[in-house]
Amino acid sequence: MSDWHEAYRRRYKEAKERGVSFFPYAVVKDVFMALLVLCALSYLAIHFGAGLEDVADPTDTTYNPRPEWYFLFMFQALKAFPGNLEPLAAVILPGVVVTLLFFLPFLDRGPKRHPFDRPLITGLGVLGLLMVSYLTYAGAKAPLLNPVVERDPVVESGARLYRDLNCAYCHRIGRKGGGVGPELDRVAPQETEEWLIKHFRDPRSVTPGSTMPQLHLLDDEVKALAAYMKSLGGGEPYSPEAPKLFAANCAVCHKIGKEGGEVGPDLSLIGSARDKAYIRRYVTDPALVNPSSAMPNFKDQLTGTQIEDIARYLSSLGR
Amino acid sequence: MKPVLDWIFERTGIDRVWEALMERHIPEAEGSVSWLYTLGSAAMFVFTVQAVTGALLAMNYVPSPDHAYDSVKFIGDKVILGGFIRGLHHWGASFMVVIVVLHFMRTYFMGAYKYPREGTWMVGIALLGVVIGFGFTGYLLPWDQKAYWATMVGTNIAGQTPFVGPIISKILKGGVDMGAATLTRFYAIHVLILPAIIGILIGAHLFLVVWHGISEPPQRAKPSDGQEKP
Ligand code: HEM
């Protein structure tokens, strides 16, 4: 074993004696590299800065989670391992790879160091790099899970007020919050905007004997809160594209309101009869839900995101 | 001047340290290959940038769900050079990952992990883990949508570890749900625990690099040069 260790030490010693002083030979290059890095960093910091999105909203189920780019390849790899296999891609595989890498010096032991003299290790390394690059690329290109929805700024500021005033101390939204007051996503959207506004000015004016404190808000704030309340019941939001997608793909056969064909059923009130998941399955492939359906499937014409968007739009009709 | 320097040298031994660190001989590397050897020190440089900008950010940052977002906004809008410093720290995090991975690739493909540098390599892998830990815990701190939901995904992934997953996820989140406890935990890990660990690891890594000497650029094995096993 240590036969070649001796030889290596001797060769290294000779190489060092033939070599150069660390300072300035290496230091100059190190400093130059550091300056280069600093310039690039400053450029990016000035021109792109660091973004800041809306404040975290734990009740928002429609946000598209995106990891930092260097975790993207793992995120993408997870998609290939559905259900019970997920822990395999999430933890076990990365764990094995990291363990192997940690012990690499004991797995690849001989004296050869040149990459061409170690085809297996070099090949595995290149393969790993290609895989990570491909997965990162595919992850960046992958369509978003949820359609991107422009949020109403008034509703947004209402949501902020809700947090700032600590309403969740007594109220629940999406089953998060206190139990003193009513569950808002169930009751509040049923009320008219007028009622809500009166209520926020003085709870007892519309609900005699209410124990909710008076909030003393500005007019804008009252309106924002009311808008936020009204937004709670509306199901999942769809993008402005959804009605256009319907017009382009479905309206030949289906009616909404007065517009559309008569080949298939009128969908103006479909949301009162079917939920989003059903509609999404149906549009994706009608034969799966109803084998005798004459409707074509859309899984090849539309992306998953587009079908989700249409399903949200349709499930909101008639509710 | 000289007597003053001599006095200092005699009391501190700085001249001997300089000799040992800076005037040690290293094997010469040719042209472009020699630049690959700057990646480790570049990683250290970015780490310094992160430490300085991080300390400045910590002066105005508040690790609570009620104030984190607003304090980050405040840093960007009101603090002198705050946006620039945040930008440096933000991009520095990505640079750190890129540079450390490049450095990892250079030592991997050059076989620099072989005898006698096995320890340097293993400390290196630990450093890679710490760098990723910095990225993961730091991402949550602005407490915006991106931060919250990416961390939700991340902690769920950690929660899938067989047997111990639920415990790990609970320890990370400080409970079942993500909230105030999660944020303070991530903050403490990001600014107290990981910096302490990375300090120790970088110290060990550098000591080993100097102790064994930097590896010479690899050459194709020839039967005569002792690279072939007898
Ligand atoms: C915070 C992260 C790291 C820092 C600051 C760092 C710093 C350094 C420095 C300054 C050197 C001197 C030579 C050079 O720059 O190439 C070095 C060498 C080395 N590093 Fe790192 N390193 C880090 C991470 C890693 C990682 C992730 C690995 C691989 C697993 C690694 C493995 C090595 C090895 C094997 C050497 C010896 C190379 C040789 O002798 O040719 N390091 N490191």
XYZ file of C-alpha atoms and ligand atoms in Angstrom:
592
model
C 0.000 0.000 0.000
C 2.385 2.653 1.202
C 4.888 1.656 -1.488
C 3.532 4.314 -3.818
C 2.980 6.762 -0.947
C 6.762 6.953 -0.554
C 7.206 7.466 -4.271
C 4.536 10.159 -4.305
C 6.095 12.055 -1.422
C 9.447 11.987 -3.193
C 7.979 13.193 -6.460
C 5.984 15.918 -4.721
C 9.059 17.129 -2.866
C 10.939 17.432 -6.135
C 8.048 19.264 -7.769
C 8.020 21.682 -4.850
C 11.740 22.312 -5.059
C 11.418 23.015 -8.746
C 8.377 25.164 -7.907
C 7.786 28.771 -6.920
C 7.127 30.809 -3.795
C 3.442 31.029 -2.875
C 3.878 34.777 -2.535
C 3.661 36.490 -4.969
C 3.160 33.773 -7.619
C -0.195 32.445 -6.317
C -1.245 35.451 -4.255
C -1.315 37.745 -7.282
C -3.705 35.416 -9.062
C -5.837 34.976 -5.959
C -6.147 38.738 -5.516
C -6.946 39.261 -9.190
C -9.663 36.598 -8.952
C -11.082 38.199 -5.795
C -11.294 41.576 -7.535
C -13.004 40.001 -10.527
C -15.544 38.350 -8.224
C -16.090 41.623 -6.377
C -16.759 43.489 -9.637
C -19.241 40.879 -10.823
C -20.966 40.856 -7.435
C -21.244 44.645 -7.278
C -22.590 44.792 -10.812
C -25.317 42.258 -10.034
C -26.099 43.875 -6.672
C -26.522 47.311 -8.267
C -28.385 46.285 -11.412
C -30.590 43.514 -10.110
C -30.510 43.920 -6.343
C -32.333 41.388 -4.232
C -36.043 41.038 -4.939
C -38.782 41.105 -2.370
C -42.193 39.656 -3.168
C -45.399 40.138 -1.205
C -45.242 39.324 2.460
C -45.644 35.606 3.259
C -49.281 34.534 3.340
C -49.721 31.087 4.921
C -53.347 30.936 3.773
C -52.498 31.373 0.088
C -52.760 27.926 -1.468
C -52.311 29.111 -5.039
C -48.728 30.335 -4.807
C -46.237 28.503 -7.020
C -43.393 27.460 -4.746
C -40.024 27.901 -6.400
C -36.839 26.902 -4.628
C -33.608 28.842 -5.006
C -32.112 27.933 -8.401
C -29.429 25.665 -7.005
C -32.078 23.441 -5.424
C -34.092 23.334 -8.632
C -32.549 20.077 -9.897
C -33.705 18.241 -6.763
C -37.156 19.776 -7.025
C -37.322 18.548 -10.618
C -35.963 15.088 -9.789
C -38.755 14.686 -7.212
C -41.366 14.922 -9.950
C -40.055 11.698 -11.509
C -40.654 9.780 -8.275
C -44.344 10.030 -7.439
C -46.105 8.890 -4.299
C -44.391 6.304 -2.133
C -41.157 6.621 -4.073
C -40.717 10.286 -3.190
C -38.463 9.689 -0.148
C -36.170 7.797 -2.500
C -35.451 10.882 -4.606
C -35.834 13.360 -1.760
C -33.540 11.885 0.841
C -32.188 8.413 0.172
C -30.577 9.014 -3.232
C -28.945 12.330 -2.261
C -27.833 10.734 1.007
C -26.150 7.865 -0.820
C -24.439 10.237 -3.266
C -23.125 12.483 -0.501
C -21.885 9.488 1.515
C -20.098 8.066 -1.525
C -18.519 11.455 -2.223
C -17.422 11.807 1.392
C -15.631 8.478 1.252
C -14.381 8.957 -2.313
C -10.693 9.047 -1.279
C -11.106 5.501 0.058
C -13.017 4.238 -2.960
C -10.627 5.594 -5.590
C -7.231 4.893 -4.085
C -4.444 4.227 -6.561
C -1.710 6.732 -7.380
C -3.231 7.840 -10.700
C -4.600 11.348 -10.631
C -4.998 12.428 -14.230
C -8.699 12.403 -15.243
C -7.928 10.261 -18.321
C -6.216 7.679 -16.134
C -9.381 7.334 -14.029
C -12.091 6.835 -16.682
C -14.711 5.508 -14.240
C -14.490 8.396 -11.765
C -14.191 10.994 -14.517
C -17.102 9.411 -16.407
C -19.317 9.342 -13.305
C -18.419 12.959 -12.613
C -19.324 14.083 -16.135
C -22.534 12.046 -16.022
C -23.495 13.622 -12.683
C -22.813 17.100 -14.038
C -24.896 16.463 -17.148
C -27.766 15.132 -15.052
C -27.770 18.084 -12.666
C -27.536 20.551 -15.574
C -30.356 18.874 -17.442
C -32.605 18.713 -14.375
C -31.907 22.362 -13.563
C -32.771 23.334 -17.126
C -35.929 21.197 -17.143
C -36.903 22.588 -13.750
C -36.530 26.156 -14.953
C -38.618 25.405 -18.061
C -41.300 23.391 -16.270
C -44.753 24.978 -16.380
C -46.000 26.411 -13.118
C -48.400 24.299 -11.105
C -50.862 27.125 -10.601
C -51.839 29.785 -13.125
C -50.237 33.101 -12.319
C -52.912 35.427 -11.030
C -52.705 39.182 -10.767
C -53.932 39.953 -7.290
C -56.160 42.901 -6.658
C -54.063 45.459 -4.750
C -57.059 46.493 -2.652
C -57.532 42.879 -1.571
C -53.810 42.665 -0.860
C -53.850 45.684 1.418
C -56.910 44.221 3.133
C -54.950 41.039 3.773
C -52.142 43.108 5.253
C -54.535 44.963 7.528
C -55.953 41.635 8.646
C -52.457 40.661 9.766
C -51.496 44.030 11.225
C -54.690 44.296 13.275
C -54.123 40.741 14.472
C -57.684 39.699 13.609
C -56.540 36.058 13.658
C -56.409 36.317 17.425
C -60.191 35.724 17.375
C -60.996 34.675 13.799
C -60.061 31.787 11.585
C -59.337 31.781 7.842
C -58.451 28.455 6.262
C -58.736 26.927 9.738
C -55.886 29.088 11.057
C -56.542 31.475 13.935
C -58.569 31.811 17.110
C -62.032 30.470 17.906
C -63.672 33.466 19.601
C -65.226 35.000 16.482
C -66.779 33.312 13.438
C -64.789 31.473 10.776
C -64.382 34.204 8.188
C -63.896 32.295 4.943
C -67.259 30.615 5.620
C -69.413 33.529 6.699
C -67.873 36.797 5.505
C -68.189 36.352 1.702
C -71.946 35.752 2.107
C -72.467 39.276 3.418
C -72.903 42.257 1.110
C -70.103 44.764 0.798
C -72.364 47.367 2.365
C -72.977 45.188 5.384
C -69.255 44.493 5.773
C -68.401 48.190 5.594
C -70.973 49.062 8.237
C -69.704 46.189 10.332
C -66.106 47.394 10.206
C -67.168 50.948 11.131
C -69.110 49.702 14.127
C -69.805 45.976 14.622
C -72.808 46.653 16.902
C -74.595 48.693 14.252
C -75.300 45.522 12.244
C -74.868 42.863 14.919
C -76.331 44.149 18.190
C -74.486 42.825 21.206
C -71.376 41.841 19.208
C -68.284 41.603 21.391
C -65.985 42.552 18.517
C -64.179 45.821 19.311
C -64.652 48.919 17.197
C -61.602 49.341 14.961
C -61.535 53.076 14.169
C -60.248 52.631 10.626
C -59.909 55.051 7.730
C -62.396 54.766 4.854
C -59.806 53.180 2.566
C -58.926 50.639 5.194
C -62.557 49.694 5.752
C -62.980 49.192 2.001
C -59.792 47.130 1.763
C -60.890 44.854 4.587
C -64.318 44.418 3.007
C -62.715 43.574 -0.356
C -60.465 41.037 1.332
C -63.479 39.432 3.042
C -65.392 39.215 -0.234
C -62.369 37.592 -1.914
C -62.246 34.745 0.575
C -65.107 32.684 -0.761
C -64.347 32.933 -4.449
C -62.715 29.540 -4.848
C -59.301 29.512 -6.392
C -58.551 32.511 -8.585
C -58.155 32.058 -12.337
C -56.121 34.173 -14.701
C -57.560 36.574 -17.313
C -56.448 33.997 -19.889
C -59.017 31.455 -18.744
C -62.106 32.943 -20.495
C -60.013 33.452 -23.635
C -58.877 29.837 -23.552
C -62.505 28.826 -23.234
C -63.508 30.999 -26.180
C -60.731 29.542 -28.338
C -61.074 25.868 -27.472
C -64.501 25.140 -26.018
C -66.968 27.745 -27.251
C -67.421 25.987 -30.622
C -69.529 23.439 -28.758
C -70.376 24.936 -25.358
C -72.308 27.975 -24.244
C -71.570 30.328 -21.386
C -74.333 32.910 -21.107
C -75.378 33.729 -24.662
C -72.093 32.981 -26.396
C -71.100 29.594 -27.751
C -72.224 26.505 -29.629
C -74.978 24.041 -28.915
C -73.257 20.721 -29.610
C -72.376 20.139 -25.956
C -74.204 21.110 -22.784
C -74.599 24.741 -21.686
C -71.897 25.419 -19.052
C -73.217 28.720 -17.648
C -73.990 27.166 -14.262
C -71.549 24.246 -14.305
C -69.875 25.405 -11.083
C -73.010 24.677 -9.077
C -72.967 21.040 -10.185
C -69.303 20.086 -10.599
C -66.152 20.931 -8.690
C -62.820 21.976 -10.108
C -61.128 18.579 -9.840
C -63.946 16.930 -11.793
C -63.850 19.560 -14.521
C -60.091 19.291 -14.802
C -60.263 15.523 -15.207
C -63.046 15.842 -17.734
C -61.254 18.391 -19.901
C -57.998 16.450 -19.713
C -59.623 13.268 -21.011
C -63.431 12.962 -21.099
C -63.250 9.216 -21.766
C -61.826 8.641 -18.305
C -64.890 10.140 -16.649
C -67.541 9.219 -19.176
C -66.498 6.544 -21.705
C -69.370 7.402 -24.072
C -68.543 11.118 -24.196
C -68.199 12.581 -27.684
C -65.988 15.425 -26.500
C -62.357 15.349 -27.672
C -59.616 15.201 -25.059
C -57.480 18.286 -24.492
C -54.469 16.791 -22.805
C -52.430 17.242 -25.979
C -53.818 20.619 -27.002
C -53.527 22.420 -23.671
C -50.898 22.400 -20.938
C -51.743 21.182 -17.452
C -51.627 24.769 -16.228
C -54.095 25.912 -18.879
C -56.530 23.109 -18.048
C -56.254 23.953 -14.355
C -56.985 27.575 -15.215
C -60.080 26.671 -17.267
C -61.278 24.323 -14.531
C -61.046 27.110 -11.972
C -62.902 29.480 -14.242
C -65.703 27.009 -14.947
C -66.048 25.917 -11.312
C -66.642 29.564 -10.393
C -69.668 29.802 -12.735
C -73.078 29.632 -11.136
C -71.873 29.686 -7.572
C 11.407 51.587 10.905
C 13.504 48.460 11.038
C 14.013 48.455 14.819
C 10.254 48.806 15.293
C 9.552 45.912 12.929
C 12.218 43.792 14.565
C 10.706 44.527 17.946
C 7.282 43.418 16.721
C 8.675 40.338 14.989
C 10.533 39.262 18.072
C 7.456 39.618 20.282
C 4.895 38.070 17.870
C 6.739 35.799 15.461
C 4.701 37.254 12.608
C 7.724 37.115 10.312
C 8.015 33.354 10.834
C 4.282 32.933 10.203
C 4.649 34.952 7.004
C 7.558 32.783 5.927
C 5.683 29.564 6.625
C 2.487 30.651 4.919
C 3.591 32.963 2.144
C 7.127 31.998 1.236
C 6.506 28.258 1.198
C 7.234 26.649 -2.130
C 4.412 25.263 -4.240
C 4.641 23.227 -7.459
C 4.346 25.417 -10.510
C 1.164 25.063 -12.551
C 1.004 26.072 -16.169
C -0.992 28.962 -17.580
C -4.709 28.415 -17.498
C -4.521 25.427 -15.128
C -3.000 27.649 -12.457
C -6.184 29.726 -12.425
C -8.160 26.692 -11.281
C -6.157 26.874 -8.077
C -7.650 30.297 -7.249
C -11.155 28.908 -6.732
C -10.606 27.961 -3.082
C -9.376 31.404 -2.131
C -12.195 32.950 -4.179
C -14.649 30.927 -2.076
C -12.992 32.280 1.027
C -13.215 35.802 -0.318
C -16.952 35.501 -1.010
C -17.377 34.059 2.463
C -15.749 37.217 3.855
C -18.116 39.367 1.803
C -21.044 37.363 3.204
C -19.792 37.767 6.773
C -19.411 41.552 6.438
C -22.674 42.220 4.581
C -24.478 39.736 6.836
C -23.332 41.569 9.955
C -24.549 44.863 8.463
C -27.933 43.350 7.574
C -28.305 41.924 11.076
C -28.182 45.465 12.462
C -31.627 46.212 11.044
C -33.214 42.809 10.562
C -35.872 41.556 13.004
C -36.477 37.784 13.044
C -40.207 37.716 13.758
C -43.053 37.043 11.325
C -44.626 40.397 12.216
C -41.538 42.465 11.492
C -39.135 40.449 9.315
C -40.677 41.521 6.009
C -40.988 45.154 7.005
C -37.456 45.269 8.363
C -36.119 43.869 5.073
C -38.163 46.444 3.170
C -36.791 49.110 5.485
C -33.224 47.971 4.753
C -33.913 48.244 1.018
C -35.735 51.590 1.121
C -34.342 53.583 4.021
C -30.976 52.325 5.219
C -28.011 54.046 3.545
C -26.635 51.630 0.919
C -29.053 49.059 2.361
C -30.269 47.874 -1.029
C -26.706 47.478 -2.254
C -25.669 45.522 0.812
C -28.716 43.269 0.517
C -27.917 42.803 -3.166
C -24.330 41.822 -2.362
C -25.466 39.317 0.249
C -28.142 37.912 -2.059
C -25.847 37.426 -5.049
C -22.971 36.445 -2.789
C -25.014 33.426 -1.704
C -25.349 32.239 -5.306
C -21.677 32.988 -6.005
C -20.671 31.022 -2.961
C -22.505 27.944 -4.235
C -21.158 28.338 -7.774
C -17.557 28.898 -6.715
C -17.531 26.148 -4.107
C -19.006 23.706 -6.632
C -16.388 24.715 -9.225
C -13.666 24.250 -6.613
C -15.191 20.864 -5.768
C -15.116 19.936 -9.455
C -11.500 20.966 -9.834
C -10.403 18.801 -6.878
C -12.627 15.940 -8.087
C -11.377 15.849 -11.651
C -7.743 16.501 -10.690
C -7.809 13.682 -8.145
C -6.638 16.129 -5.472
C -8.485 14.059 -2.848
C -5.923 11.269 -3.033
C -3.165 10.481 -0.564
C -2.216 12.456 1.488
C -5.132 14.911 1.090
C -8.077 12.663 2.032
C -8.795 14.737 5.140
C -8.817 17.998 3.184
C -11.424 16.479 0.885
C -13.670 15.212 3.673
C -13.602 18.566 5.426
C -14.435 20.021 1.986
C -17.564 17.894 1.656
C -18.649 19.058 5.104
C -18.065 22.656 3.938
C -20.253 22.030 0.907
C -23.016 20.895 3.259
C -22.624 24.011 5.405
C -22.749 26.302 2.352
C -26.004 24.653 1.279
C -27.297 24.991 4.847
C -26.562 28.722 4.712
C -28.539 29.007 1.477
C -31.508 27.065 2.784
C -31.819 28.900 6.113
C -31.106 32.331 4.626
C -33.791 31.998 1.973
C -36.567 32.075 4.584
C -35.439 35.214 6.388
C -37.085 37.920 4.166
C -40.411 36.220 5.006
C -41.957 36.948 1.619
C -44.077 34.527 -0.379
C -41.090 33.004 -2.167
C -39.290 32.478 1.144
C -42.252 30.969 2.936
C -43.358 28.506 0.285
C -39.891 27.366 -0.764
C -39.102 26.624 2.864
C -42.395 24.779 3.176
C -41.309 22.538 0.293
C -37.820 22.147 1.756
C -38.948 21.179 5.251
C -41.470 18.765 3.751
C -38.664 17.120 1.810
C -36.586 16.795 4.982
C -39.702 15.344 6.625
C -39.640 12.448 4.187
C -36.476 10.924 5.584
C -37.367 7.359 6.605
C -37.999 6.946 10.356
C -36.543 10.249 11.598
C -38.194 12.536 9.004
C -41.077 13.792 11.130
C -38.699 14.584 14.001
C -36.283 16.447 11.729
C -39.094 18.472 10.209
C -40.434 19.275 13.670
C -37.025 20.361 14.913
C -36.472 22.548 11.844
C -39.896 24.164 12.045
C -39.971 24.373 15.820
C -43.395 22.724 15.791
C -45.890 21.241 13.392
C -46.657 24.447 11.499
C -44.317 26.992 10.041
C -44.383 30.203 12.026
C -42.529 32.394 14.489
C -40.538 29.474 15.917
C -39.406 28.451 12.438
C -38.139 31.937 11.665
C -36.182 32.382 14.914
C -34.719 28.897 14.513
C -33.595 29.498 10.952
C -32.176 32.865 11.991
C -30.190 31.369 14.869
C -28.876 28.599 12.615
C -28.003 31.097 9.874
C -26.191 33.690 11.990
C -24.873 31.745 14.980
C -24.559 28.024 14.433
C -23.435 27.764 10.799
C -20.893 30.613 11.024
C -19.284 28.906 14.024
C -19.148 25.587 12.180
C -17.848 27.062 8.929
C -15.160 28.968 10.825
C -13.854 25.767 12.373
C -14.078 23.850 9.103
C -12.350 26.525 6.989
C -9.606 26.682 9.617
C -9.092 22.917 9.437
C -9.316 22.925 5.629
C -6.672 25.630 5.252
C -4.397 24.075 7.813
C -4.474 20.807 5.890
C -3.902 22.559 2.561
C -0.771 24.263 3.912
C 0.383 21.191 5.833
C 0.320 18.842 2.839
C 1.138 21.477 0.259
C -1.057 22.167 -2.718
C -1.167 19.235 -5.139
C 0.766 19.473 -8.378
C -1.268 19.406 -11.615
C -1.783 15.738 -12.526
C 0.164 14.168 -15.374
C -0.619 11.053 -17.394
C 0.686 7.974 -15.614
C 3.955 6.502 -16.962
C 5.366 3.191 -15.727
C 8.647 4.881 -14.823
C 7.384 7.624 -12.538
C 5.998 5.497 -9.703
C 2.395 6.298 -10.552
C 1.823 2.745 -11.772
C 1.306 0.325 -8.926
C 4.166 -2.238 -8.992
C -16.376 27.100 2.029
C -15.907 26.303 1.150
C -14.416 26.065 0.822
C -13.330 26.908 0.990
C -13.322 28.312 1.558
C -12.188 26.193 0.509
C -10.888 26.710 0.466
C -9.797 26.058 -0.090
C -8.542 26.668 -0.421
C -8.182 28.152 -0.216
C -7.739 25.704 -0.965
C -6.334 25.925 -1.558
C -6.210 25.460 -3.003
C -7.247 25.870 -3.971
O -7.759 26.983 -3.833
O -7.603 25.077 -4.854
C -8.483 24.474 -0.923
C -7.979 23.233 -1.322
C -8.723 22.057 -1.339
N -10.082 21.945 -1.165
Fe -11.292 23.436 -0.531
N -12.563 24.938 0.089
C -13.925 24.838 0.266
C -14.711 23.754 -0.070
C -14.226 22.549 -0.557
C -15.033 21.480 -1.055
C -16.555 21.504 -1.178
C -14.181 20.467 -1.412
C -14.505 19.111 -2.016
C -15.218 18.244 -1.442
C -12.847 20.904 -1.133
C -11.707 20.128 -1.307
C -10.425 20.614 -1.333
C -9.241 19.834 -1.582
C -9.176 18.315 -1.815
C -8.169 20.732 -1.579
C -6.707 20.397 -1.809
C -6.443 20.658 -3.247
C -5.026 20.392 -3.632
O -4.178 20.176 -2.763
O -4.803 20.410 -4.858
N -12.897 22.189 -0.639
N -9.746 24.716 -0.404
